[in-house]
Amino acid sequence: MLDRLDGTAKPLGILPNSVSLKGQEVLPTRFLQRPDGKIAFDDSGTPGPLVICVPSMGDLRQEYRYLTPQLAAAGYRVVTMDVRGHGESSVGWSDYSAAAVGSDILALAAELNAGSAYIIGTSMAGGAAVWAAAEAPNLIAGQVLIDAFVRDHPSTFMDKLIIKLGSGGPWGQSVWSMYYKTLYPTKPPVDISTYIGALKANLRESGRFTALKKMLAGSQAATEARINSVKAPTLIIMGTKDPDFPKPEEEVAWLKEHLHGDLLMVEGAGHYPHAEMPEQVGPAIIAFLKGHH
């Protein structure tokens, strides 16, 4: 079930897509009702194949602010969604796993009733896209995995620190913000300060940092177990300087082996190549989508 922004959610104007891209339309927030809460999303409503963009944990759907205009201009209907507990989606979910986010992706694709959808997922959402493609191949026409976590890795020091800090206080949001800056090692977006400010403000809202901690502590085992069942065409994108992967080239080699996908290594980019180097990544994604439509 879908509904329009009802006045109780924070207006989209507090978020940075209208700041960094002057002239870009700020779309109204809509909601998908799920058994445990609501998933917030926006919809370009333009004619064309459906593309659902799903952000990383600890981020907002405006992560795609540099990519969505390119996709819309290329003739795609673009939907961006906030994952559970983040952005304008509700908090207090019983499950924050990649599989649960994958189920939200499928529910949204089914509710929009626009035929099979292309999924673009970053980080943990890449794992969610893989789970969705294995679960309901009839709903997923193809997937773009950006610096995706599809299997478990040893926890980094930052992961352990974030979990240890606890929820609710200001320290956790500040540490996450400092960490977030490191994910753009070469060419941070011009609006990065404004964007991080909006991100911190969102994480200060009740329940949101708890959601982030639960996602950080979650396992990708369910996703890895299903990866060989995926038949959807796949584009794998990875920044060569992603600090979340000690050896990014080894991770994409593993993904390519299991998904038989196309590969784009973005030289110098970190965890968000589509926001750090959109002039390179956007055309590559569009070429992939057009090649498989």
Short mmCIF file of C-alpha atoms in Angstrom, two decimals:
data_model
loop_
_atom_site.label_atom_id
_atom_site.label_comp_id
_atom_site.label_asym_id
_atom_site.label_seq_id
_atom_site.Cartn_x
_atom_site.Cartn_y
_atom_site.Cartn_z
CA MET A 1 0.00 0.00 0.00
CA LEU A 2 1.34 3.41 -0.98
CA ASP A 3 0.56 6.85 0.37
CA ARG A 4 1.73 10.42 -0.13
CA LEU A 5 3.69 12.58 2.26
CA ASP A 6 1.19 13.25 5.03
CA GLY A 7 2.72 16.19 6.84
CA THR A 8 4.08 14.17 9.74
CA ALA A 9 7.39 13.30 8.05
CA LYS A 10 10.16 15.82 7.74
CA PRO A 11 10.04 17.73 4.44
CA LEU A 12 12.48 16.66 1.79
CA GLY A 13 13.87 20.20 1.76
CA ILE A 14 16.01 19.42 4.82
CA LEU A 15 17.89 16.91 2.69
CA PRO A 16 20.58 17.94 0.24
CA ASN A 17 19.42 17.00 -3.23
CA SER A 18 17.86 20.44 -3.75
CA VAL A 19 21.06 22.09 -2.51
CA SER A 20 23.68 20.29 -4.56
CA LEU A 21 21.78 20.14 -7.82
CA LYS A 22 20.10 23.46 -8.37
CA GLY A 23 17.13 23.19 -10.67
CA GLN A 24 16.55 19.50 -9.96
CA GLU A 25 12.97 18.83 -8.95
CA VAL A 26 12.48 17.80 -5.32
CA LEU A 27 10.04 14.91 -5.50
CA PRO A 28 7.38 14.28 -2.84
CA THR A 29 7.99 11.45 -0.43
CA ARG A 30 5.75 8.42 -0.76
CA PHE A 31 5.49 5.43 1.55
CA LEU A 32 5.22 1.69 1.11
CA GLN A 33 3.45 0.00 4.00
CA ARG A 34 5.22 -3.16 5.18
CA PRO A 35 4.21 -5.48 8.05
CA ASP A 36 6.68 -3.84 10.49
CA GLY A 37 6.72 -0.25 9.25
CA LYS A 38 6.94 2.09 6.28
CA ILE A 39 9.55 2.43 3.56
CA ALA A 40 9.99 5.97 2.22
CA PHE A 41 10.68 6.51 -1.46
CA ASP A 42 10.31 8.97 -4.29
CA ASP A 43 9.34 8.33 -7.89
CA SER A 44 10.28 10.35 -10.96
CA GLY A 45 7.12 9.04 -12.62
CA THR A 46 8.72 9.40 -16.03
CA PRO A 47 7.87 6.85 -18.74
CA GLY A 48 10.41 4.12 -19.23
CA PRO A 49 11.86 1.00 -17.59
CA LEU A 50 11.81 1.04 -13.80
CA VAL A 51 15.09 1.53 -11.93
CA ILE A 52 15.04 1.26 -8.11
CA CYS A 53 18.06 2.81 -6.36
CA VAL A 54 18.82 1.58 -2.85
CA PRO A 55 21.39 3.38 -0.67
CA SER A 56 24.05 2.08 1.65
CA MET A 57 23.48 1.59 5.35
CA GLY A 58 24.07 4.78 7.30
CA ASP A 59 23.04 6.85 4.30
CA LEU A 60 20.02 8.49 2.68
CA ARG A 61 18.31 7.93 -0.64
CA GLN A 62 19.79 11.27 -1.71
CA GLU A 63 23.05 9.33 -2.05
CA TYR A 64 21.90 8.98 -5.68
CA ARG A 65 21.44 12.72 -6.24
CA TYR A 66 24.07 12.79 -8.99
CA LEU A 67 22.95 9.61 -10.72
CA THR A 68 19.16 9.96 -10.81
CA PRO A 69 19.10 12.98 -13.18
CA GLN A 70 21.27 11.05 -15.62
CA LEU A 71 18.98 8.02 -15.50
CA ALA A 72 15.83 10.10 -15.93
CA ALA A 73 17.34 11.98 -18.87
CA ALA A 74 18.19 8.63 -20.47
CA GLY A 75 14.54 7.57 -20.38
CA TYR A 76 14.18 5.62 -17.14
CA ARG A 77 11.58 5.80 -14.41
CA VAL A 78 13.75 6.30 -11.33
CA VAL A 79 12.68 5.38 -7.80
CA THR A 80 14.96 5.92 -4.81
CA MET A 81 14.10 4.39 -1.44
CA ASP A 82 15.32 4.82 2.12
CA VAL A 83 16.26 1.54 3.77
CA ARG A 84 14.71 0.48 7.06
CA GLY A 85 15.34 2.89 9.92
CA HIS A 86 17.05 5.48 7.69
CA GLY A 87 16.02 8.72 6.01
CA GLU A 88 12.25 9.04 6.16
CA SER A 89 11.51 5.34 6.59
CA SER A 90 10.14 4.32 9.97
CA VAL A 91 12.23 2.90 12.83
CA GLY A 92 11.67 -0.01 15.20
CA TRP A 93 11.90 -2.86 12.69
CA SER A 94 12.41 -6.38 13.99
CA ASP A 95 14.85 -7.25 11.19
CA TYR A 96 17.50 -5.03 9.59
CA SER A 97 19.27 -7.71 7.56
CA ALA A 98 20.18 -7.52 3.88
CA ALA A 99 17.54 -10.19 3.23
CA ALA A 100 14.90 -8.01 4.91
CA VAL A 101 15.93 -5.01 2.79
CA GLY A 102 15.79 -7.31 -0.24
CA SER A 103 12.21 -8.19 0.65
CA ASP A 104 11.40 -4.46 0.77
CA ILE A 105 12.86 -4.03 -2.72
CA LEU A 106 10.66 -6.81 -4.07
CA ALA A 107 7.57 -5.46 -2.29
CA LEU A 108 8.15 -2.02 -3.79
CA ALA A 109 8.75 -3.41 -7.28
CA ALA A 110 5.55 -5.46 -7.05
CA GLU A 111 3.49 -2.54 -5.71
CA LEU A 112 4.66 -0.17 -8.45
CA ASN A 113 3.43 -2.76 -10.98
CA ALA A 114 5.73 -1.54 -13.74
CA GLY A 115 7.04 -4.91 -14.85
CA SER A 116 10.46 -6.21 -13.92
CA ALA A 117 12.80 -3.63 -12.40
CA TYR A 118 16.50 -2.88 -12.52
CA ILE A 119 18.05 -2.56 -9.07
CA ILE A 120 21.02 -0.38 -8.18
CA GLY A 121 22.37 -1.14 -4.72
CA THR A 122 25.35 0.27 -2.84
CA SER A 123 27.29 -1.54 -0.09
CA MET A 124 24.88 -3.59 2.04
CA ALA A 125 22.09 -2.77 -0.42
CA GLY A 126 24.12 -4.54 -3.09
CA GLY A 127 23.76 -7.68 -1.00
CA ALA A 128 20.04 -6.97 -0.67
CA ALA A 129 19.78 -6.69 -4.46
CA VAL A 130 21.48 -10.08 -4.87
CA TRP A 131 19.04 -11.64 -2.39
CA ALA A 132 16.08 -10.09 -4.24
CA ALA A 133 17.33 -11.30 -7.64
CA ALA A 134 17.64 -14.85 -6.31
CA GLU A 135 14.27 -14.75 -4.53
CA ALA A 136 12.12 -13.38 -7.38
CA PRO A 137 13.91 -13.49 -10.74
CA ASN A 138 10.70 -12.54 -12.53
CA LEU A 139 10.75 -9.13 -10.80
CA ILE A 140 14.42 -8.28 -11.37
CA ALA A 141 15.53 -7.48 -14.92
CA GLY A 142 19.12 -6.68 -13.94
CA GLN A 143 21.24 -5.31 -11.13
CA VAL A 144 24.06 -2.84 -10.61
CA LEU A 145 26.16 -3.59 -7.53
CA ILE A 146 28.24 -0.65 -6.31
CA ASP A 147 31.02 -1.54 -3.85
CA ALA A 148 28.70 -4.26 -2.62
CA PHE A 149 28.91 -6.33 0.54
CA VAL A 150 27.62 -9.73 -0.52
CA ARG A 151 29.53 -11.90 1.95
CA ASP A 152 30.82 -11.52 5.49
CA HIS A 153 34.20 -9.92 6.10
CA PRO A 154 36.17 -9.52 9.34
CA SER A 155 34.81 -6.51 11.20
CA THR A 156 36.85 -3.37 10.82
CA PHE A 157 37.95 -1.30 13.81
CA MET A 158 35.40 1.35 12.83
CA ASP A 159 32.56 -1.18 12.79
CA LYS A 160 33.42 -2.31 16.32
CA LEU A 161 33.79 1.26 17.53
CA ILE A 162 30.42 2.33 16.12
CA ILE A 163 28.69 -0.62 17.79
CA LYS A 164 30.45 0.03 21.10
CA LEU A 165 29.57 3.72 21.22
CA GLY A 166 25.90 3.04 21.80
CA SER A 167 22.86 4.81 20.44
CA GLY A 168 21.25 8.13 21.15
CA GLY A 169 24.25 10.24 22.13
CA PRO A 170 26.11 12.69 19.89
CA TRP A 171 29.38 10.77 19.74
CA GLY A 172 28.15 8.00 17.50
CA GLN A 173 26.86 10.38 14.84
CA SER A 174 30.09 12.39 14.94
CA VAL A 175 32.27 9.31 14.55
CA TRP A 176 30.12 8.06 11.68
CA SER A 177 30.42 11.45 9.98
CA MET A 178 34.20 11.41 10.27
CA TYR A 179 34.28 7.89 8.88
CA TYR A 180 31.89 8.87 6.07
CA LYS A 181 34.32 11.52 4.82
CA THR A 182 36.99 8.88 4.30
CA LEU A 183 34.76 7.10 1.79
CA TYR A 184 35.49 9.83 -0.80
CA PRO A 185 39.30 9.69 -1.00
CA THR A 186 39.92 11.53 -4.28
CA LYS A 187 37.07 13.78 -5.37
CA PRO A 188 34.46 14.47 -2.67
CA PRO A 189 31.19 15.95 -4.00
CA VAL A 190 31.02 19.73 -3.86
CA ASP A 191 28.10 19.49 -1.43
CA ILE A 192 29.74 16.98 0.92
CA SER A 193 29.62 19.26 3.99
CA THR A 194 25.94 20.03 3.52
CA TYR A 195 25.20 16.39 2.86
CA ILE A 196 27.01 15.16 5.96
CA GLY A 197 25.16 17.75 8.01
CA ALA A 198 21.84 16.35 6.79
CA LEU A 199 23.07 12.82 7.44
CA LYS A 200 24.06 13.65 11.03
CA ALA A 201 20.73 15.34 11.65
CA ASN A 202 18.90 12.27 10.41
CA LEU A 203 20.97 9.88 12.55
CA ARG A 204 20.21 11.98 15.65
CA GLU A 205 16.52 11.16 15.29
CA SER A 206 15.26 8.56 17.72
CA GLY A 207 15.95 5.01 16.66
CA ARG A 208 18.03 5.76 13.59
CA PHE A 209 21.51 5.17 14.99
CA THR A 210 20.21 1.97 16.55
CA ALA A 211 19.11 0.85 13.09
CA LEU A 212 22.58 1.61 11.72
CA LYS A 213 24.26 -0.37 14.50
CA LYS A 214 22.04 -3.37 13.86
CA MET A 215 22.85 -3.27 10.17
CA LEU A 216 26.56 -3.04 10.92
CA ALA A 217 26.30 -6.05 13.20
CA GLY A 218 24.30 -8.10 10.69
CA SER A 219 25.52 -11.03 8.62
CA GLN A 220 25.59 -11.42 4.83
CA ALA A 221 25.55 -15.21 5.06
CA ALA A 222 22.01 -15.48 3.68
CA THR A 223 23.01 -13.43 0.65
CA GLU A 224 26.21 -15.33 -0.02
CA ALA A 225 24.32 -18.61 0.20
CA ARG A 226 22.05 -17.57 -2.68
CA ILE A 227 24.49 -15.79 -4.98
CA ASN A 228 24.88 -18.74 -7.35
CA SER A 229 21.11 -18.73 -7.95
CA VAL A 230 21.16 -15.26 -9.50
CA LYS A 231 20.56 -15.22 -13.25
CA ALA A 232 19.94 -11.50 -13.74
CA PRO A 233 22.48 -9.52 -15.78
CA THR A 234 24.85 -7.78 -13.40
CA LEU A 235 27.19 -4.80 -13.54
CA ILE A 236 29.77 -4.78 -10.74
CA ILE A 237 31.25 -1.37 -9.91
CA MET A 238 34.09 -0.86 -7.44
CA GLY A 239 36.29 2.08 -6.50
CA THR A 240 39.97 1.19 -6.47
CA LYS A 241 40.44 3.13 -3.21
CA ASP A 242 37.43 1.85 -1.29
CA PRO A 243 38.66 1.78 2.35
CA ASP A 244 36.01 -0.79 3.26
CA PHE A 245 37.80 -3.48 1.26
CA PRO A 246 41.52 -4.14 1.93
CA LYS A 247 41.86 -5.47 -1.64
CA PRO A 248 38.95 -4.21 -3.79
CA GLU A 249 40.23 -6.02 -6.87
CA GLU A 250 39.99 -9.37 -5.08
CA GLU A 251 36.43 -8.70 -3.99
CA VAL A 252 35.23 -7.85 -7.51
CA ALA A 253 37.03 -10.91 -8.88
CA TRP A 254 35.03 -13.05 -6.44
CA LEU A 255 31.77 -11.30 -7.40
CA LYS A 256 32.49 -11.66 -11.10
CA GLU A 257 33.23 -15.35 -10.69
CA HIS A 258 29.90 -16.00 -8.99
CA LEU A 259 27.67 -13.57 -10.90
CA HIS A 260 29.35 -13.68 -14.34
CA GLY A 261 28.75 -9.95 -14.56
CA ASP A 262 30.33 -6.99 -16.29
CA LEU A 263 32.94 -5.07 -14.33
CA LEU A 264 33.84 -1.39 -13.93
CA MET A 265 36.79 -0.46 -11.71
CA VAL A 266 36.75 3.28 -11.04
CA GLU A 267 40.31 4.50 -10.58
CA GLY A 268 40.77 6.60 -7.45
CA ALA A 269 37.16 6.31 -6.27
CA GLY A 270 36.15 5.19 -2.80
CA HIS A 271 32.94 3.58 -1.57
CA TYR A 272 30.60 5.86 -3.55
CA PRO A 273 31.97 6.12 -7.11
CA HIS A 274 28.55 7.17 -8.47
CA ALA A 275 28.69 10.30 -6.27
CA GLU A 276 32.44 10.83 -6.38
CA MET A 277 32.88 10.41 -10.15
CA PRO A 278 29.34 10.52 -11.61
CA GLU A 279 30.54 11.69 -15.01
CA GLN A 280 32.26 8.32 -15.44
CA VAL A 281 29.90 6.00 -13.58
CA GLY A 282 26.57 7.37 -14.82
CA PRO A 283 27.19 6.73 -18.54
CA ALA A 284 28.54 3.24 -17.76
CA ILE A 285 25.38 2.33 -15.84
CA ILE A 286 23.15 3.69 -18.60
CA ALA A 287 25.08 1.74 -21.23
CA PHE A 288 24.64 -1.45 -19.17
CA LEU A 289 20.89 -0.85 -18.74
CA LYS A 290 20.36 -0.14 -22.42
CA GLY A 291 22.43 -3.18 -23.37
CA HIS A 292 20.20 -5.49 -21.35
CA HIS A 293 16.76 -3.94 -21.83
#
